[in-house]
């Protein structure tokens, strides 16, 4: 298994051939799901005492398993937030895997960590974070949000203790009511309460809405003796109310709505409140001149995330997590303590695992770094602008078709619309048919109980002709 022999050489050729085929498609097949019993019948028992041999295992993957996975990078895959990794990022992912790099510490992965930090720096510069900013690539936005919130709570706790003030019985963070589901998971892991703030019809959390919510929490706590943390001080420092962070969403998943980051930051400053921006999907558009202004205020947040595996054209799985002041994240997350870890010396070295939940890590920022280094940042700006142009064309087509109606004007690259006269089963029949035909993946979404259609356009190879062809199937 560990020697390089003739069988290994043969298998290497076969794996490269399969990779070359997948990378070489002008348009990848969409493929689609299969039932468990169907897969079991077609591949049989794959884990055996003697092994199937690499050729056979590869054949099963190629002919059965891979075909039962929807291609996230198909240009007519507009579901959830799809993916569109560059060819160079995918190629380099192979080499990263072959290089056995441990990316958790500087001692073990200095070269890889240096390159990852270059890519993180580009993102920090796009946002306008100061020179001291830094962070780490984590597996996804969910872990990124959780890790940032862990750091925020730690900072609030330390501040209360230093001031000799009592700790709250319940920790909370606030966000808009259209914020991502991963925040609810983070709240559960943190054993914290999430306080979703009702937004208006545009779905945006604003400074005034945040201020009103903090006032309401202060009044509730003042009238609640069991908490006993109300009054003057509580009005100024949100931590006294147990509120340790506000999450501003920089592009909701449902609509692409960007919160009023400037207004949120301004209110948060008067309450000593940590601002985390969840830009897992949307903050990629910082690179696009036509969208940048929507993120005004992002330079002043305490932390943010953006997923290169979404709209920054990298393979799964990579979320960039950035902190304005990484020392606060280090205080919360690192270093893990063990006699054998002391040589890693977190005081002297930048150890990525000190800045998020986790220890061992793949240098998962490298495929993104390689592609950025290869193509340059202008190519990223252009590719994101292309998707924004396609989105505007999609919205115009929808507005022009009498049977269709936009639910909201798109802000970034998500378009939500209804087909007049359709009910839930119609949408499912339509999208199921497109997937079975291998033509498009466009599952509907649900908004206030109503099923409607939704396209997320992040692939620069999605054209307005693709959109027209899909819309024509809704007649
Ligand atoms: C996708 C998404 C997340 C979660 O990111 P994962 O990488 O899927 O864990 C969080 N927030 C927003 C706004 C997202 O779009």
Coordinates of C-alpha atoms and ligand atoms in Angstrom, one line a residue:
X1 CA 0.0 0.0 0.0
X2 CA 2.9 2.4 0.7
X3 CA 5.4 1.3 -1.9
X4 CA 5.4 2.8 -5.4
X5 CA 5.3 -0.2 -7.7
X6 CA 3.9 -1.1 -11.1
X7 CA 0.3 -1.3 -9.8
X8 CA 0.7 2.1 -8.2
X9 CA 1.9 3.6 -11.5
X10 CA -1.0 2.0 -13.3
X11 CA -3.5 3.3 -10.8
X12 CA -1.9 6.8 -10.9
X13 CA -2.4 6.9 -14.7
X14 CA -6.0 5.8 -14.3
X15 CA -6.8 8.4 -11.6
X16 CA -5.1 11.1 -13.7
X17 CA -7.1 10.0 -16.8
X18 CA -10.3 10.3 -14.9
X19 CA -9.3 13.7 -13.5
X20 CA -8.3 14.8 -17.0
X21 CA -11.7 13.7 -18.3
X22 CA -13.6 15.6 -15.6
X23 CA -11.5 18.7 -15.9
X24 CA -11.7 18.6 -19.7
X25 CA -15.4 18.7 -20.1
X26 CA -16.6 21.9 -21.7
X27 CA -19.8 21.3 -19.8
X28 CA -19.9 18.7 -17.0
X29 CA -22.8 16.3 -16.8
X30 CA -25.4 17.4 -14.2
X31 CA -26.0 13.9 -12.8
X32 CA -28.4 13.3 -10.1
X33 CA -29.4 11.4 -6.9
X34 CA -30.1 7.7 -6.5
X35 CA -31.9 5.6 -3.9
X36 CA -29.8 3.8 -1.3
X37 CA -31.0 0.4 -2.4
X38 CA -30.2 1.2 -6.0
X39 CA -26.6 2.2 -5.2
X40 CA -26.1 -0.8 -3.0
X41 CA -27.3 -3.1 -5.7
X42 CA -25.1 -1.5 -8.3
X43 CA -21.8 -1.3 -6.4
X44 CA -22.2 -4.4 -4.1
X45 CA -19.9 -4.8 -1.2
X46 CA -17.0 -2.4 -1.5
X47 CA -15.2 -3.0 1.7
X48 CA -13.7 -6.5 1.8
X49 CA -10.9 -8.3 3.5
X50 CA -8.9 -8.7 0.3
X51 CA -9.7 -5.4 -1.4
X52 CA -11.3 -4.8 -4.8
X53 CA -8.2 -3.4 -6.4
X54 CA -7.8 0.3 -7.4
X55 CA -9.0 -0.2 -10.9
X56 CA -12.3 -1.7 -9.8
X57 CA -12.9 0.8 -7.1
X58 CA -12.2 3.6 -9.5
X59 CA -14.6 2.1 -12.0
X60 CA -17.3 1.9 -9.4
X61 CA -16.7 5.6 -8.5
X62 CA -16.7 6.6 -12.1
X63 CA -19.6 4.7 -13.4
X64 CA -21.9 4.7 -10.4
X65 CA -21.0 6.8 -7.4
X66 CA -19.8 10.0 -9.1
X67 CA -22.9 9.9 -11.3
X68 CA -25.1 9.9 -8.2
X69 CA -23.7 13.2 -7.1
X70 CA -25.1 16.4 -8.6
X71 CA -22.3 18.5 -10.2
X72 CA -22.2 21.7 -8.2
X73 CA -20.3 23.4 -11.0
X74 CA -22.8 22.8 -13.8
X75 CA -23.7 26.2 -15.3
X76 CA -27.4 25.4 -14.9
X77 CA -27.0 24.3 -11.3
X78 CA -28.6 27.3 -9.6
X79 CA -29.6 25.5 -6.3
X80 CA -28.8 26.7 -2.8
X81 CA -25.4 28.3 -3.4
X82 CA -23.6 26.1 -6.0
X83 CA -19.9 26.1 -6.8
X84 CA -17.7 27.0 -9.7
X85 CA -14.1 26.2 -8.9
X86 CA -11.5 27.4 -11.4
X87 CA -9.6 24.7 -13.3
X88 CA -6.4 25.7 -11.7
X89 CA -7.8 25.5 -8.1
X90 CA -9.1 22.0 -8.8
X91 CA -5.8 20.9 -10.3
X92 CA -3.8 22.2 -7.4
X93 CA -6.1 20.5 -4.9
X94 CA -4.7 17.3 -6.2
X95 CA -1.2 18.4 -5.4
X96 CA -2.2 19.7 -2.0
X97 CA -3.6 16.2 -1.2
X98 CA -0.4 14.5 -2.5
X99 CA 1.8 16.8 -0.4
X100 CA 0.8 15.6 3.0
X101 CA 0.9 19.1 4.5
X102 CA -0.2 19.6 8.1
X103 CA -1.7 23.1 8.1
X104 CA -2.4 23.5 11.8
X105 CA 1.0 25.0 12.8
X106 CA 3.7 27.3 11.5
X107 CA 6.4 24.8 12.5
X108 CA 4.9 22.0 10.3
X109 CA 3.3 24.0 7.5
X110 CA 5.2 27.4 7.3
X111 CA 5.2 27.6 3.5
X112 CA 1.5 26.6 3.2
X113 CA 0.5 28.9 6.0
X114 CA 2.4 31.8 4.5
X115 CA 0.5 31.3 1.1
X116 CA -2.8 30.9 2.9
X117 CA -2.1 34.1 4.8
X118 CA -1.4 35.9 1.5
X119 CA -4.9 34.9 0.3
X120 CA -6.4 36.0 3.6
X121 CA -4.6 39.3 3.3
X122 CA -6.2 40.0 -0.1
X123 CA -9.6 39.4 1.5
X124 CA -8.7 41.6 4.5
X125 CA -7.6 44.4 2.1
X126 CA -10.8 44.1 0.1
X127 CA -12.7 44.7 3.3
X128 CA -10.3 47.4 4.5
X129 CA -9.2 45.6 7.7
X130 CA -6.0 47.0 9.3
X131 CA -2.6 45.5 8.9
X132 CA -2.8 43.5 12.1
X133 CA -5.8 41.5 10.9
X134 CA -5.6 37.8 10.3
X135 CA -7.4 34.5 10.5
X136 CA -7.6 31.0 9.2
X137 CA -9.3 28.9 6.5
X138 CA -11.9 26.6 8.2
X139 CA -14.1 24.0 6.6
X140 CA -17.2 26.2 6.1
X141 CA -19.2 29.1 7.1
X142 CA -20.8 27.2 9.9
X143 CA -17.5 26.6 11.6
X144 CA -16.4 30.1 10.7
X145 CA -19.5 31.7 12.3
X146 CA -19.2 29.5 15.4
X147 CA -15.5 30.2 15.8
X148 CA -16.0 34.0 15.5
X149 CA -18.9 33.9 18.0
X150 CA -16.7 31.9 20.5
X151 CA -14.1 34.6 20.3
X152 CA -16.8 37.4 20.7
X153 CA -18.2 35.8 23.8
X154 CA -14.8 35.2 25.3
X155 CA -14.0 38.9 24.8
X156 CA -17.3 40.0 26.4
X157 CA -16.7 37.7 29.4
X158 CA -13.1 38.9 29.9
X159 CA -14.3 42.5 29.8
X160 CA -17.0 41.9 32.4
X161 CA -14.7 40.0 34.7
X162 CA -12.0 42.8 34.4
X163 CA -14.6 45.4 35.3
X164 CA -15.7 43.4 38.3
X165 CA -19.2 43.1 36.9
X166 CA -21.4 40.0 37.3
X167 CA -21.6 37.5 34.4
X168 CA -25.1 37.2 32.8
X169 CA -27.1 34.0 33.4
X170 CA -27.8 33.8 29.7
X171 CA -25.5 34.8 26.8
X172 CA -27.1 36.0 23.7
X173 CA -26.3 37.3 20.2
X174 CA -28.5 39.2 17.9
X175 CA -29.0 39.1 14.1
X176 CA -31.6 39.9 11.5
X177 CA -34.5 37.5 11.1
X178 CA -33.3 36.4 7.7
X179 CA -29.8 35.4 9.0
X180 CA -28.4 32.0 8.1
X181 CA -29.5 28.7 9.8
X182 CA -25.9 28.0 10.8
X183 CA -26.2 30.8 13.5
X184 CA -29.0 28.8 15.2
X185 CA -26.6 25.8 15.2
X186 CA -23.8 28.0 16.7
X187 CA -26.2 29.2 19.4
X188 CA -27.0 25.6 20.3
X189 CA -23.3 24.7 20.5
X190 CA -22.6 27.8 22.5
X191 CA -25.6 27.2 24.7
X192 CA -26.5 30.8 24.0
X193 CA -29.7 32.4 23.0
X194 CA -30.1 33.8 19.5
X195 CA -32.3 37.0 19.3
X196 CA -33.5 37.4 15.7
X197 CA -34.6 41.0 15.1
X198 CA -37.7 41.5 12.9
X199 CA -36.8 43.3 9.7
X200 CA -39.0 45.1 7.3
X201 CA -40.2 43.9 3.9
X202 CA -36.7 44.4 2.5
X203 CA -35.2 41.9 5.0
X204 CA -32.4 44.2 6.1
X205 CA -31.1 44.6 9.6
X206 CA -30.4 48.3 10.1
X207 CA -28.7 50.4 12.8
X208 CA -32.0 51.8 14.2
X209 CA -33.5 48.3 14.3
X210 CA -30.5 47.1 16.3
X211 CA -30.7 50.1 18.6
X212 CA -34.4 49.4 19.3
X213 CA -33.7 45.7 20.0
X214 CA -30.9 46.5 22.5
X215 CA -33.2 49.0 24.2
X216 CA -35.9 46.4 24.4
X217 CA -33.5 43.9 25.9
X218 CA -32.3 46.5 28.4
X219 CA -35.9 47.3 29.5
X220 CA -36.7 43.6 29.8
X221 CA -33.7 42.9 32.0
X222 CA -34.4 46.0 34.1
X223 CA -37.8 44.7 34.9
X224 CA -36.5 41.2 35.5
X225 CA -35.1 40.9 39.1
X226 CA -33.7 37.4 38.5
X227 CA -31.2 38.9 36.0
X228 CA -30.7 42.2 37.9
X229 CA -28.3 43.6 35.4
X230 CA -30.4 46.4 34.0
X231 CA -30.0 50.1 34.6
X232 CA -27.6 52.7 33.3
X233 CA -24.6 50.5 32.7
X234 CA -26.7 48.0 30.8
X235 CA -27.7 50.6 28.4
X236 CA -24.1 51.3 27.5
X237 CA -22.5 47.9 27.5
X238 CA -24.5 45.2 25.8
X239 CA -22.4 42.5 27.6
X240 CA -24.3 43.4 30.8
X241 CA -27.4 42.2 29.0
X242 CA -25.6 39.0 28.1
X243 CA -25.4 40.3 24.5
X244 CA -21.9 39.5 23.2
X245 CA -22.3 40.0 19.4
X246 CA -24.4 41.2 16.6
X247 CA -24.2 39.3 13.3
X248 CA -24.6 41.5 10.2
X249 CA -25.4 39.4 7.2
X250 CA -23.5 40.5 4.1
X251 CA -25.7 38.7 1.6
X252 CA -28.4 36.4 2.9
X253 CA -28.6 33.0 1.3
X254 CA -32.4 33.3 0.6
X255 CA -32.3 36.7 -1.2
X256 CA -28.7 38.0 -1.3
X257 CA -29.9 40.9 1.0
X258 CA -27.0 42.9 2.5
X259 CA -27.6 44.3 6.0
X260 CA -26.9 48.0 6.8
X261 CA -23.4 47.2 8.0
X262 CA -22.5 50.9 8.5
X263 CA -25.5 51.5 10.7
X264 CA -25.0 48.3 12.7
X265 CA -21.3 49.1 13.3
X266 CA -22.2 52.6 14.5
X267 CA -24.8 51.4 17.0
X268 CA -22.6 48.5 18.1
X269 CA -19.7 50.9 18.9
X270 CA -21.8 52.8 21.5
X271 CA -22.6 49.5 23.2
X272 CA -19.1 47.9 23.1
X273 CA -20.6 45.1 21.0
X274 CA -18.7 42.8 18.7
X275 CA -19.8 43.0 15.1
X276 CA -19.4 39.8 13.1
X277 CA -20.3 39.9 9.4
X278 CA -21.6 36.6 7.9
X279 CA -20.5 37.0 4.3
X280 CA -20.2 33.3 3.5
X281 CA -21.9 33.8 0.2
X282 CA -22.0 37.5 -0.4
X283 CA -18.7 39.1 0.7
X284 CA -17.1 37.7 -2.5
X285 CA -18.8 40.7 -4.2
X286 CA -16.3 43.0 -2.4
X287 CA -14.1 42.2 -5.3
X288 CA -16.7 43.5 -7.8
X289 CA -16.7 47.3 -8.2
X290 CA -20.4 47.4 -9.0
X291 CA -21.3 45.8 -5.7
X292 CA -18.7 47.1 -3.3
X293 CA -20.7 50.1 -2.0
X294 CA -23.3 47.7 -0.6
X295 CA -20.8 46.6 2.1
X296 CA -20.0 50.1 3.4
X297 CA -18.9 49.7 7.1
X298 CA -17.2 46.3 6.5
X299 CA -13.9 47.9 7.3
X300 CA -15.0 48.4 10.9
X301 CA -16.3 44.9 11.8
X302 CA -14.5 42.8 14.4
X303 CA -14.7 39.6 12.3
X304 CA -16.1 38.3 9.0
X305 CA -16.3 35.2 7.0
X306 CA -16.5 34.5 3.3
X307 CA -16.5 31.0 1.7
X308 CA -14.1 30.6 -1.3
X309 CA -16.0 27.4 -2.0
X310 CA -19.1 29.5 -2.9
X311 CA -18.6 32.7 -5.0
X312 CA -14.7 32.8 -5.0
X313 CA -14.3 29.8 -7.3
X314 CA -12.4 27.4 -5.0
X315 CA -13.2 23.7 -4.4
X316 CA -14.8 22.5 -1.2
X317 CA -14.2 23.0 1.6
X318 CA -12.9 26.4 2.5
X319 CA -14.2 29.3 4.5
X320 CA -12.0 32.3 5.2
X321 CA -12.4 33.6 8.7
X322 CA -10.8 37.0 9.5
X323 CA -10.4 38.9 12.7
X324 CA -9.6 42.6 13.1
X325 CA -7.6 41.8 16.2
X326 CA -6.5 38.1 16.1
X327 CA -5.2 38.4 19.6
X328 CA -8.8 38.2 20.8
X329 CA -9.3 35.0 18.8
X330 CA -6.1 33.6 20.2
X331 CA -7.2 34.3 23.7
X332 CA -10.4 32.4 23.1
X333 CA -9.3 29.5 20.9
X334 CA -5.7 28.7 21.4
X335 CA -3.5 27.1 22.0
X336 CA -4.7 23.7 22.9
X337 CA -2.6 22.5 25.9
X338 CA -0.5 19.4 25.8
X339 CA 3.1 18.7 26.6
X340 CA 3.8 17.6 23.1
X341 CA 2.2 20.8 21.6
X342 CA 4.4 23.2 23.6
X343 CA 7.1 23.2 20.9
X344 CA 4.7 24.9 18.5
X345 CA 5.1 28.1 20.6
X346 CA 2.0 30.1 19.9
X347 CA 3.6 33.3 21.3
X348 CA 6.2 33.3 18.6
X349 CA 4.5 31.6 15.7
X350 CA 1.3 32.1 13.7
X351 CA -0.5 28.7 14.2
X352 CA -3.7 28.6 12.3
X353 CA -5.4 26.2 14.7
X354 CA -5.2 28.9 17.4
X355 CA -7.8 31.0 15.7
X356 CA -10.8 28.6 15.3
X357 CA -12.4 25.4 16.6
X358 CA -10.2 22.5 15.6
X359 CA -6.6 21.3 15.7
X360 CA -5.4 19.1 12.7
X361 CA -6.1 20.8 9.5
X362 CA -5.7 20.4 5.8
X363 CA -4.1 23.5 4.2
X364 CA -7.5 24.1 2.6
X365 CA -6.8 27.6 1.5
X366 CA -4.1 26.6 -0.9
X367 CA -6.2 25.8 -4.0
X368 CA -7.7 29.3 -3.6
X369 CA -4.3 30.8 -3.2
X370 CA -2.9 29.0 -6.2
X371 CA -5.8 30.1 -8.4
X372 CA -5.5 33.7 -7.2
X373 CA -1.7 33.7 -7.7
X374 CA -2.2 32.2 -11.2
X375 CA -4.9 34.4 -12.6
X376 CA -4.5 37.6 -10.6
X377 CA -7.2 39.5 -8.7
X378 CA -8.6 41.3 -11.8
X379 CA -9.8 38.0 -13.2
X380 CA -11.8 37.5 -10.0
X381 CA -13.3 40.9 -10.2
X382 CA -14.3 40.2 -13.8
X383 CA -15.7 36.8 -13.1
X384 CA -17.9 38.1 -10.3
X385 CA -19.0 41.0 -12.4
X386 CA -20.0 38.5 -15.1
X387 CA -22.3 36.7 -12.7
X388 CA -23.8 40.0 -11.5
X389 CA -24.5 41.0 -15.1
X390 CA -26.2 37.6 -15.7
X391 CA -28.3 38.1 -12.6
X392 CA -29.5 41.5 -13.8
X393 CA -30.3 39.9 -17.2
X394 CA -32.2 37.2 -15.4
X395 CA -34.2 39.7 -13.4
X396 CA -35.0 41.7 -16.6
X397 CA -36.2 38.5 -18.3
X398 CA -38.4 37.6 -15.4
X399 CA -39.9 41.1 -15.2
X400 CA -40.6 41.0 -19.0
X401 CA -42.5 37.7 -18.8
X402 CA -46.2 38.1 -17.9
X403 CA -46.4 34.7 -16.2
X404 CA -43.5 35.5 -13.9
X405 CA -43.0 38.0 -11.0
X406 CA -40.0 39.0 -9.0
X407 CA -40.5 38.6 -5.3
X408 CA -37.7 41.1 -4.6
X409 CA -35.3 43.0 -6.8
X410 CA -32.0 41.1 -6.6
X411 CA -29.1 42.9 -4.7
X412 CA -26.3 40.4 -5.4
X413 CA -26.7 37.2 -7.5
X414 CA -29.8 35.5 -6.1
X415 CA -33.1 35.9 -7.9
X416 CA -36.4 34.9 -6.2
X417 CA -39.6 34.9 -8.3
X418 CA -43.0 33.4 -8.6
X419 CA -44.8 31.7 -11.4
X420 CA -48.3 33.2 -11.3
X421 CA -50.9 30.5 -10.7
X422 CA -48.5 27.8 -9.5
X423 CA -48.7 26.2 -6.1
X424 CA -46.1 24.1 -4.3
X425 CA -46.6 20.8 -6.2
X426 CA -46.2 22.7 -9.5
X427 CA -42.8 24.0 -8.5
X428 CA -41.6 20.5 -7.4
X429 CA -42.9 18.8 -10.5
X430 CA -41.1 21.4 -12.6
X431 CA -37.7 21.3 -10.8
X432 CA -37.8 17.5 -10.4
X433 CA -38.4 17.2 -14.2
X434 CA -35.4 19.5 -15.0
X435 CA -33.1 17.5 -12.8
X436 CA -34.3 14.1 -14.1
X437 CA -33.7 15.4 -17.6
X438 CA -30.1 16.4 -16.6
X439 CA -30.9 19.9 -17.8
X440 CA -30.9 22.1 -14.7
X441 CA -31.0 22.0 -10.9
X442 CA -33.4 24.7 -9.6
X443 CA -35.2 23.5 -6.4
X444 CA -37.8 26.0 -5.2
X445 CA -37.6 27.8 -1.9
X446 CA -40.2 28.7 0.7
X447 CA -40.9 32.3 1.8
X448 CA -43.4 33.0 4.5
X449 CA -45.2 29.8 3.7
X450 CA -45.3 30.4 0.0
X451 CA -43.3 28.2 -2.4
X452 CA -41.5 30.2 -5.1
X453 CA -38.6 29.7 -7.5
X454 CA -35.0 30.8 -6.7
X455 CA -31.8 31.0 -8.8
X456 CA -28.4 31.5 -7.2
X457 CA -26.0 32.5 -10.0
X458 CA -22.3 32.2 -9.0
X459 CA -20.9 30.5 -12.1
X460 CA -19.4 32.9 -14.7
X461 CA -20.3 30.2 -17.3
X462 CA -24.0 30.5 -16.6
X463 CA -25.3 32.6 -19.5
X464 CA -28.5 34.6 -20.0
X465 CA -29.4 32.0 -22.6
X466 CA -29.2 29.4 -19.9
X467 CA -31.6 31.5 -17.9
X468 CA -33.9 32.0 -20.8
X469 CA -33.9 28.3 -21.6
X470 CA -34.9 27.5 -18.0
X471 CA -37.6 30.1 -17.8
X472 CA -39.1 28.8 -21.0
X473 CA -39.8 25.5 -19.2
X474 CA -42.1 27.4 -16.8
X475 CA -44.8 28.3 -19.3
Ligands
LIG1 C1 -23.6 29.0 3.1 C2 -23.8 30.0 4.2 C3 -23.4 29.7 5.5 C4 -22.8 28.3 5.9 O1 -21.7 28.1 5.2 P1 -21.1 26.5 5.0 O2 -19.9 26.7 4.3 O3 -22.2 25.9 4.2 O4 -21.0 25.9 6.4 C5 -23.5 30.7 6.5 N1 -24.0 31.9 6.2 C6 -24.4 32.2 4.9 C7 -25.0 33.6 4.7 C8 -24.3 31.3 3.9 O5 -24.8 31.6 2.7

